[in-house]
Short mmCIF file of C-alpha atoms and ligand atoms in Angstrom, two decimals:
data_model
loop_
_atom_site.label_atom_id
_atom_site.label_comp_id
_atom_site.label_asym_id
_atom_site.label_seq_id
_atom_site.Cartn_x
_atom_site.Cartn_y
_atom_site.Cartn_z
CA UNK A 1 14.68 -27.31 -23.68
CA UNK A 2 11.48 -26.36 -25.39
CA UNK A 3 9.81 -24.23 -22.68
CA UNK A 4 6.53 -24.76 -24.17
CA UNK A 5 6.59 -28.18 -23.72
CA UNK A 6 7.25 -28.27 -20.05
CA UNK A 7 4.88 -28.55 -17.11
CA UNK A 8 3.88 -25.63 -14.88
CA UNK A 9 5.75 -26.50 -11.76
CA UNK A 10 9.01 -27.15 -13.67
CA UNK A 11 8.94 -23.51 -15.19
CA UNK A 12 8.56 -22.22 -12.06
CA UNK A 13 11.18 -24.15 -10.72
CA UNK A 14 13.66 -23.67 -14.04
CA UNK A 15 13.06 -19.73 -13.43
CA UNK A 16 14.00 -20.00 -9.40
CA UNK A 17 16.89 -21.71 -10.68
CA UNK A 18 18.02 -19.35 -13.13
CA UNK A 19 17.61 -16.39 -10.88
CA UNK A 20 19.60 -18.09 -8.13
CA UNK A 21 22.49 -18.51 -10.88
CA UNK A 22 22.44 -15.16 -11.80
CA UNK A 23 22.83 -13.88 -8.51
CA UNK A 24 25.74 -16.10 -8.27
CA UNK A 25 27.20 -14.75 -11.53
CA UNK A 26 26.80 -11.18 -10.69
CA UNK A 27 28.69 -12.11 -7.42
CA UNK A 28 31.59 -13.35 -9.48
CA UNK A 29 31.73 -10.38 -11.99
CA UNK A 30 31.87 -7.79 -9.08
CA UNK A 31 34.69 -10.08 -7.72
CA UNK A 32 36.57 -10.64 -10.75
CA UNK A 33 36.05 -6.43 -11.70
CA UNK A 34 37.37 -5.81 -8.07
CA UNK A 35 40.32 -7.83 -9.07
CA UNK A 36 40.84 -6.41 -12.27
CA UNK A 37 40.56 -2.93 -10.64
CA UNK A 38 43.28 -3.88 -8.24
CA UNK A 39 45.99 -4.98 -10.74
CA UNK A 40 44.61 -1.63 -12.85
CA UNK A 41 44.29 -3.51 -15.93
CA UNK A 42 41.32 -1.56 -17.31
CA UNK A 43 44.32 1.33 -17.54
CA UNK A 44 46.74 -0.61 -19.86
CA UNK A 45 43.46 -1.90 -21.81
CA UNK A 46 43.00 1.98 -22.77
CA UNK A 47 39.94 2.85 -20.51
CA UNK A 48 39.94 6.02 -18.11
CA UNK A 49 38.04 3.95 -15.60
CA UNK A 50 36.55 0.95 -14.32
CA UNK A 51 33.02 2.27 -15.37
CA UNK A 52 34.36 2.84 -18.94
CA UNK A 53 35.74 -0.34 -18.82
CA UNK A 54 32.18 -1.76 -17.77
CA UNK A 55 30.30 0.23 -20.24
CA UNK A 56 32.37 -0.07 -23.35
CA UNK A 57 34.33 -2.74 -22.59
CA UNK A 58 32.12 -5.52 -21.41
CA UNK A 59 29.05 -3.51 -23.21
CA UNK A 60 27.01 -3.11 -20.04
CA UNK A 61 23.92 -0.60 -19.94
CA UNK A 62 24.83 2.65 -18.34
CA UNK A 63 23.47 1.70 -14.98
CA UNK A 64 24.65 -1.89 -15.05
CA UNK A 65 28.30 -0.39 -15.45
CA UNK A 66 27.68 2.41 -12.83
CA UNK A 67 26.42 -0.17 -10.16
CA UNK A 68 29.17 -2.76 -10.62
CA UNK A 69 32.25 -0.95 -10.85
CA UNK A 70 30.83 0.77 -7.71
CA UNK A 71 30.57 -2.17 -6.00
CA UNK A 72 33.80 -3.63 -7.28
CA UNK A 73 35.57 -0.27 -6.14
CA UNK A 74 34.04 -1.07 -2.48
CA UNK A 75 35.16 -4.56 -2.52
CA UNK A 76 38.83 -3.60 -3.06
CA UNK A 77 38.61 -1.44 -0.16
CA UNK A 78 36.92 -4.22 1.76
CA UNK A 79 37.99 -7.67 0.66
CA UNK A 80 36.05 -8.96 3.53
CA UNK A 81 32.50 -8.45 1.26
CA UNK A 82 33.42 -11.12 -0.97
CA UNK A 83 32.32 -13.50 1.56
CA UNK A 84 29.20 -11.82 1.99
CA UNK A 85 28.81 -11.59 -1.65
CA UNK A 86 29.37 -15.54 -2.10
CA UNK A 87 26.80 -16.15 0.43
CA UNK A 88 24.54 -14.12 -1.11
CA UNK A 89 23.90 -11.95 1.97
CA UNK A 90 24.74 -8.99 -0.21
CA UNK A 91 23.90 -7.59 -3.45
CA UNK A 92 25.57 -5.16 -6.18
CA UNK A 93 22.57 -2.91 -4.96
CA UNK A 94 23.48 -3.33 -1.22
CA UNK A 95 27.16 -2.48 -2.19
CA UNK A 96 26.13 0.47 -4.15
CA UNK A 97 23.96 2.01 -1.16
CA UNK A 98 26.76 1.56 1.74
CA UNK A 99 29.41 2.51 -0.79
CA UNK A 100 30.94 6.08 0.55
CA UNK A 101 29.92 5.35 4.14
CA UNK A 102 31.52 2.37 5.11
CA UNK A 103 34.57 2.24 7.28
CA UNK A 104 36.42 -0.28 9.19
CA UNK A 105 34.90 1.27 12.19
CA UNK A 106 31.11 0.62 11.19
CA UNK A 107 31.48 -2.32 8.89
CA UNK A 108 30.14 -5.05 11.08
CA UNK A 109 27.16 -3.11 12.45
CA UNK A 110 26.61 -1.82 8.70
CA UNK A 111 27.19 -4.81 6.80
CA UNK A 112 25.36 -6.95 9.51
CA UNK A 113 22.10 -4.60 9.41
CA UNK A 114 22.02 -4.13 5.87
CA UNK A 115 22.37 -7.67 4.49
CA UNK A 116 18.60 -8.29 6.12
CA UNK A 117 17.28 -5.25 4.61
CA UNK A 118 15.69 -4.37 1.62
CA UNK A 119 16.89 -1.89 -0.73
CA UNK A 120 14.76 0.97 0.55
CA UNK A 121 15.04 -0.12 4.09
CA UNK A 122 19.13 -0.01 3.65
CA UNK A 123 18.73 3.37 1.99
CA UNK A 124 16.42 4.90 5.08
CA UNK A 125 19.23 2.99 7.38
CA UNK A 126 22.06 4.48 5.53
CA UNK A 127 20.85 8.04 5.50
CA UNK A 128 21.48 8.13 9.12
CA UNK A 129 25.05 8.08 8.76
CA UNK A 130 27.32 10.79 7.78
CA UNK A 131 30.24 11.22 5.17
CA UNK A 132 32.56 9.88 7.96
CA UNK A 133 30.74 6.67 8.91
CA UNK A 134 29.42 8.25 12.09
CA UNK A 135 25.76 7.63 13.23
CA UNK A 136 23.59 10.60 13.81
CA UNK A 137 20.48 11.13 15.39
CA UNK A 138 18.41 12.28 12.46
CA UNK A 139 14.71 10.97 10.88
CA UNK A 140 15.88 8.56 8.20
CA UNK A 141 15.05 9.80 4.82
CA UNK A 142 15.98 9.47 1.13
CA UNK A 143 15.95 11.91 -1.70
CA UNK A 144 14.07 11.58 -4.67
CA UNK A 145 14.87 12.54 -8.11
CA UNK A 146 11.66 13.08 -10.21
CA UNK A 147 11.62 14.92 -13.53
CA UNK A 148 10.07 18.02 -14.11
CA UNK A 149 8.72 19.86 -16.97
CA UNK A 150 7.89 23.81 -17.13
CA UNK A 151 4.18 23.35 -16.94
CA UNK A 152 4.52 21.02 -13.78
CA UNK A 153 7.03 23.16 -12.50
CA UNK A 154 4.49 26.31 -12.87
CA UNK A 155 2.06 24.35 -11.15
CA UNK A 156 4.42 23.73 -8.18
CA UNK A 157 5.22 27.08 -7.84
CA UNK A 158 1.40 28.04 -7.71
CA UNK A 159 0.51 25.21 -5.27
CA UNK A 160 3.68 26.91 -3.22
CA UNK A 161 1.89 30.48 -3.45
CA UNK A 162 -1.46 29.14 -2.61
CA UNK A 163 0.19 27.12 0.42
CA UNK A 164 1.94 30.61 1.43
CA UNK A 165 5.38 28.35 1.14
CA UNK A 166 8.30 30.30 0.64
CA UNK A 167 10.55 29.13 -1.65
CA UNK A 168 13.50 29.73 0.39
CA UNK A 169 11.94 29.20 3.66
CA UNK A 170 10.59 26.02 3.24
CA UNK A 171 11.69 22.83 1.08
CA UNK A 172 9.44 21.01 -1.78
CA UNK A 173 9.13 17.95 0.95
CA UNK A 174 6.51 19.90 2.73
CA UNK A 175 4.70 20.69 -0.27
CA UNK A 176 4.92 16.89 -1.12
CA UNK A 177 3.92 15.91 2.20
CA UNK A 178 0.66 18.30 1.52
CA UNK A 179 -0.03 17.30 -1.59
CA UNK A 180 0.14 13.29 -0.77
CA UNK A 181 -1.64 13.75 2.17
CA UNK A 182 -4.33 15.81 0.63
CA UNK A 183 -4.40 12.92 -2.01
CA UNK A 184 -4.78 10.08 0.33
CA UNK A 185 -7.38 11.85 2.44
CA UNK A 186 -9.57 11.86 -1.03
CA UNK A 187 -8.52 8.66 -2.64
CA UNK A 188 -7.18 6.04 -0.23
CA UNK A 189 -10.12 3.32 0.13
CA UNK A 190 -8.96 2.25 3.13
CA UNK A 191 -8.67 5.88 5.18
CA UNK A 192 -12.26 6.25 3.70
CA UNK A 193 -13.07 2.97 5.59
CA UNK A 194 -11.21 3.88 8.60
CA UNK A 195 -13.11 7.36 8.79
CA UNK A 196 -16.51 5.80 8.69
CA UNK A 197 -15.59 3.35 11.06
CA UNK A 198 -15.06 5.74 13.00
CA UNK A 199 -18.21 7.91 12.86
CA UNK A 200 -19.83 4.53 13.07
CA UNK A 201 -18.24 4.22 16.61
CA UNK A 202 -19.48 7.80 17.23
CA UNK A 203 -22.98 7.21 16.20
CA UNK A 204 -22.92 3.96 18.24
CA UNK A 205 -22.09 5.65 21.50
CA UNK A 206 -24.92 8.48 20.77
CA UNK A 207 -27.26 5.46 20.39
CA UNK A 208 -26.29 4.10 23.40
CA UNK A 209 -26.33 7.38 25.55
CA UNK A 210 -29.86 7.65 23.73
CA UNK A 211 -31.00 4.40 24.67
CA UNK A 212 -30.13 5.06 28.55
CA UNK A 213 -31.75 8.45 28.37
CA UNK A 214 -34.95 6.37 27.27
CA UNK A 215 -34.70 3.92 29.84
CA UNK A 216 -34.53 6.61 32.35
CA UNK A 217 -37.29 8.69 30.86
CA UNK A 218 -39.72 5.71 31.20
CA UNK A 219 -38.38 4.77 34.82
CA UNK A 220 -39.03 8.41 35.97
CA UNK A 221 -42.55 8.65 34.11
CA UNK A 222 -43.24 5.05 35.88
CA UNK A 223 -42.22 6.60 39.46
CA UNK A 224 -44.58 9.86 38.65
CA UNK A 225 -47.44 8.98 36.76
CA UNK A 226 -48.99 12.70 36.90
CA UNK A 227 -45.66 13.81 35.61
CA UNK A 228 -45.91 12.53 32.32
CA UNK A 229 -44.68 15.38 29.48
CA UNK A 230 -43.81 17.85 32.89
CA UNK A 231 -40.58 16.28 33.55
CA UNK A 232 -38.59 18.84 35.22
CA UNK A 233 -34.95 18.43 34.86
CA UNK A 234 -33.19 16.07 32.74
CA UNK A 235 -29.63 17.15 32.36
CA UNK A 236 -28.38 13.93 29.96
CA UNK A 237 -30.77 14.89 27.48
CA UNK A 238 -30.08 18.66 27.52
CA UNK A 239 -26.15 17.92 27.13
CA UNK A 240 -26.95 16.00 24.05
CA UNK A 241 -29.72 17.83 22.70
CA UNK A 242 -29.56 21.55 23.84
CA UNK A 243 -32.54 22.73 21.58
CA UNK A 244 -34.78 19.87 22.80
CA UNK A 245 -38.08 21.03 24.71
CA UNK A 246 -38.28 19.38 28.04
CA UNK A 247 -40.76 16.57 28.17
CA UNK A 248 -40.74 16.23 24.56
CA UNK A 249 -40.88 12.53 23.65
CA UNK A 250 -41.66 12.76 20.06
CA UNK A 251 -38.43 14.49 19.44
CA UNK A 252 -36.52 11.95 21.59
CA UNK A 253 -38.11 9.34 19.42
CA UNK A 254 -37.23 11.67 16.27
CA UNK A 255 -33.37 11.85 17.23
CA UNK A 256 -32.86 8.10 18.10
CA UNK A 257 -34.36 7.62 14.73
CA UNK A 258 -32.07 9.83 13.36
CA UNK A 259 -28.99 7.95 15.04
CA UNK A 260 -30.25 4.86 13.79
CA UNK A 261 -31.11 5.60 10.14
CA UNK A 262 -27.38 7.08 10.30
CA UNK A 263 -25.68 3.71 11.52
CA UNK A 264 -27.14 2.43 8.10
CA UNK A 265 -25.61 5.30 6.00
CA UNK A 266 -22.07 4.96 7.70
CA UNK A 267 -19.56 1.95 8.06
CA UNK A 268 -17.54 0.94 10.56
CA UNK A 269 -14.85 -1.86 11.62
CA UNK A 270 -16.42 -2.94 14.75
CA UNK A 271 -17.83 -6.34 15.16
CA UNK A 272 -21.74 -4.72 15.77
CA UNK A 273 -21.10 -2.91 12.37
CA UNK A 274 -19.68 -6.06 10.66
CA UNK A 275 -22.95 -8.02 11.91
CA UNK A 276 -25.47 -5.10 10.97
CA UNK A 277 -23.93 -4.76 7.30
CA UNK A 278 -23.98 -8.67 7.13
CA UNK A 279 -27.55 -9.19 7.91
CA UNK A 280 -28.42 -5.82 6.25
CA UNK A 281 -32.22 -5.97 4.49
CA UNK A 282 -31.29 -3.33 2.20
CA UNK A 283 -29.02 -5.08 0.14
CA UNK A 284 -30.59 -5.53 -3.16
CA UNK A 285 -29.58 -8.67 -5.16
CA UNK A 286 -31.10 -7.37 -8.06
CA UNK A 287 -28.94 -4.23 -8.54
CA UNK A 288 -24.50 -4.42 -9.11
CA UNK A 289 -24.50 -1.37 -6.25
CA UNK A 290 -22.48 -2.58 -3.70
CA UNK A 291 -23.83 -0.44 -0.62
CA UNK A 292 -20.86 1.78 0.68
CA UNK A 293 -21.04 0.48 4.66
CA UNK A 294 -20.17 -3.30 2.71
CA UNK A 295 -17.42 -2.07 0.72
CA UNK A 296 -15.92 -0.17 4.14
CA UNK A 297 -16.67 -3.21 6.18
CA UNK A 298 -14.94 -5.52 3.59
CA UNK A 299 -12.06 -3.02 3.09
CA UNK A 300 -11.27 -2.82 6.55
CA UNK A 301 -11.45 -6.80 7.29
CA UNK A 302 -9.20 -7.65 4.28
CA UNK A 303 -6.71 -4.75 5.42
CA UNK A 304 -6.86 -3.03 1.89
CA UNK A 305 -5.06 -5.84 0.20
CA UNK A 306 -5.82 -8.31 -2.23
CA UNK A 307 -7.20 -11.77 -0.63
CA UNK A 308 -5.82 -14.21 -2.84
CA UNK A 309 -3.38 -16.82 -1.32
CA UNK A 310 -1.39 -19.28 -3.43
CA UNK A 311 -1.23 -22.96 -3.34
CA UNK A 312 1.99 -22.75 -1.24
CA UNK A 313 0.51 -20.08 1.19
CA UNK A 314 1.39 -16.95 -0.07
CA UNK A 315 -0.61 -14.12 -0.03
CA UNK A 316 -1.23 -11.61 -2.97
CA UNK A 317 1.02 -8.21 -2.21
CA UNK A 318 -1.64 -6.13 -4.47
CA UNK A 319 -2.69 -3.25 -2.93
CA UNK A 320 -3.80 -0.89 -5.92
CA UNK A 321 -7.16 -1.08 -8.46
CA UNK A 322 -8.15 -3.76 -5.81
CA UNK A 323 -12.13 -4.91 -6.71
CA UNK A 324 -14.83 -6.25 -4.60
CA UNK A 325 -15.16 -9.94 -5.75
CA UNK A 326 -18.20 -11.96 -5.11
CA UNK A 327 -17.43 -15.26 -3.60
CA UNK A 328 -20.43 -16.86 -4.96
CA UNK A 329 -20.61 -14.80 -8.08
CA UNK A 330 -23.46 -12.23 -8.59
CA UNK A 331 -24.48 -14.24 -11.92
CA UNK A 332 -25.33 -16.88 -9.93
CA UNK A 333 -27.37 -15.51 -7.02
CA UNK A 334 -24.71 -14.41 -4.70
CA UNK A 335 -25.25 -11.35 -2.64
CA UNK A 336 -23.52 -8.17 -1.37
CA UNK A 337 -23.49 -9.39 2.20
CA UNK A 338 -20.00 -8.80 3.69
CA UNK A 339 -19.69 -12.74 4.04
CA UNK A 340 -20.00 -12.90 0.12
CA UNK A 341 -17.48 -10.44 -0.83
CA UNK A 342 -13.48 -10.13 -0.50
CA UNK A 343 -10.84 -8.12 -2.13
CA UNK A 344 -9.00 -8.67 -4.96
CA UNK A 345 -6.58 -7.22 -7.19
CA UNK A 346 -7.42 -7.03 -10.92
CA UNK A 347 -5.59 -9.91 -11.90
CA UNK A 348 -6.63 -12.16 -9.57
CA UNK A 349 -10.19 -11.25 -9.90
CA UNK A 350 -9.79 -12.17 -13.62
CA UNK A 351 -8.04 -15.52 -12.84
CA UNK A 352 -10.98 -16.58 -10.76
CA UNK A 353 -13.68 -15.25 -12.94
CA UNK A 354 -11.78 -17.37 -15.71
CA UNK A 355 -12.05 -20.51 -13.23
CA UNK A 356 -15.95 -19.87 -12.67
CA UNK A 357 -16.77 -18.95 -16.36
CA UNK A 358 -14.37 -20.35 -18.40
CA UNK A 359 -11.24 -18.55 -20.05
CA UNK A 360 -13.00 -18.13 -23.36
CA UNK A 361 -15.91 -16.46 -21.88
CA UNK A 362 -13.62 -13.86 -19.80
CA UNK A 363 -11.88 -13.17 -23.38
CA UNK A 364 -14.77 -12.37 -24.73
CA UNK A 365 -15.86 -10.09 -22.15
CA UNK A 366 -12.60 -8.34 -21.82
CA UNK A 367 -12.65 -7.88 -26.07
CA UNK A 368 -16.15 -6.47 -25.66
CA UNK A 369 -15.22 -3.96 -23.01
CA UNK A 370 -12.24 -2.96 -24.93
CA UNK A 371 -14.33 -2.21 -27.83
CA UNK A 372 -16.75 -0.08 -26.13
CA UNK A 373 -13.99 2.07 -24.34
CA UNK A 374 -12.68 2.65 -27.99
CA UNK A 375 -15.92 3.53 -29.47
CA UNK A 376 -16.33 6.02 -26.66
CA UNK A 377 -12.90 7.49 -26.90
CA UNK A 378 -13.21 7.70 -30.92
ZN1 ZN B 1 -3.77 -10.20 -6.27
#
């Protein structure tokens, strides 16, 4: 088969078939290894362990040898697992995760739960089972192992000193939590948009309060024409603006304007904000700059994730390096309205641009950009 000659759909279909066959083959390898371990054939063949047989006898990589030997030993202890492997409900990764904590008593609960889980979910689930196979009440967690050089270790120690985290008293987990929280607070565009929305909601509430105040003030003036500029008591106004002079209508107007201008400067996810951003008269189609409130509204509406949907209805999972894509391209007169923007990952933004401008044009643009970057770095 010459893969260069086959159609796109056929290529995807072939790959799906091969992936399924690979899973089935892996299951068969583990079952055979389990039988081989039961007969102790690897010892007679001159290997000290099943791992050594996998590593040097079958030339598996270290990772694969470790995983498959561990999975096979578990199948030797629990032959019922063969059925799950053959049906594709459990993989070698699943078996490695449950190995060491699976017992006859918890078999059904563990196997039936883990078979529907991803690798990470399964690891979290198993973290709540102790070495004897009993469930205990604790927060699910997994251990992370990261390589650390001397420089990074020094920085971690310094961060601990500044944060007042005693090396013995509190764990590295606390430090990681603080650092990750700080990073996300500063860099997560979705969190930024949420904070902006919260500020916008607060300003909306202030604006409503001010408008209520204005209408009450006007009613009061109508009822007592002689009291214009001499309103005696306006508790609500004072509660909102303690420094305001009684009856100072110009100050009231100033605050109202400030609240309104604040609305334009901030962003939010409520309907009022979306319509404000969508109809914003401050959008300047001549500039490529997308106003912050529009970016935040698009980020919240799209859930901080690429919006590309494939022909089979599958939506892209991309959440990093997202770009704001103009549905009607900017170069074709498309504006920065919320309705004309959507989140796209780099790959799908480029994919769309190639469809609009042609692959040759986009390749030329990418080449030019790389040359500029090279010149800058040189
Ligand atoms: Zn995407």
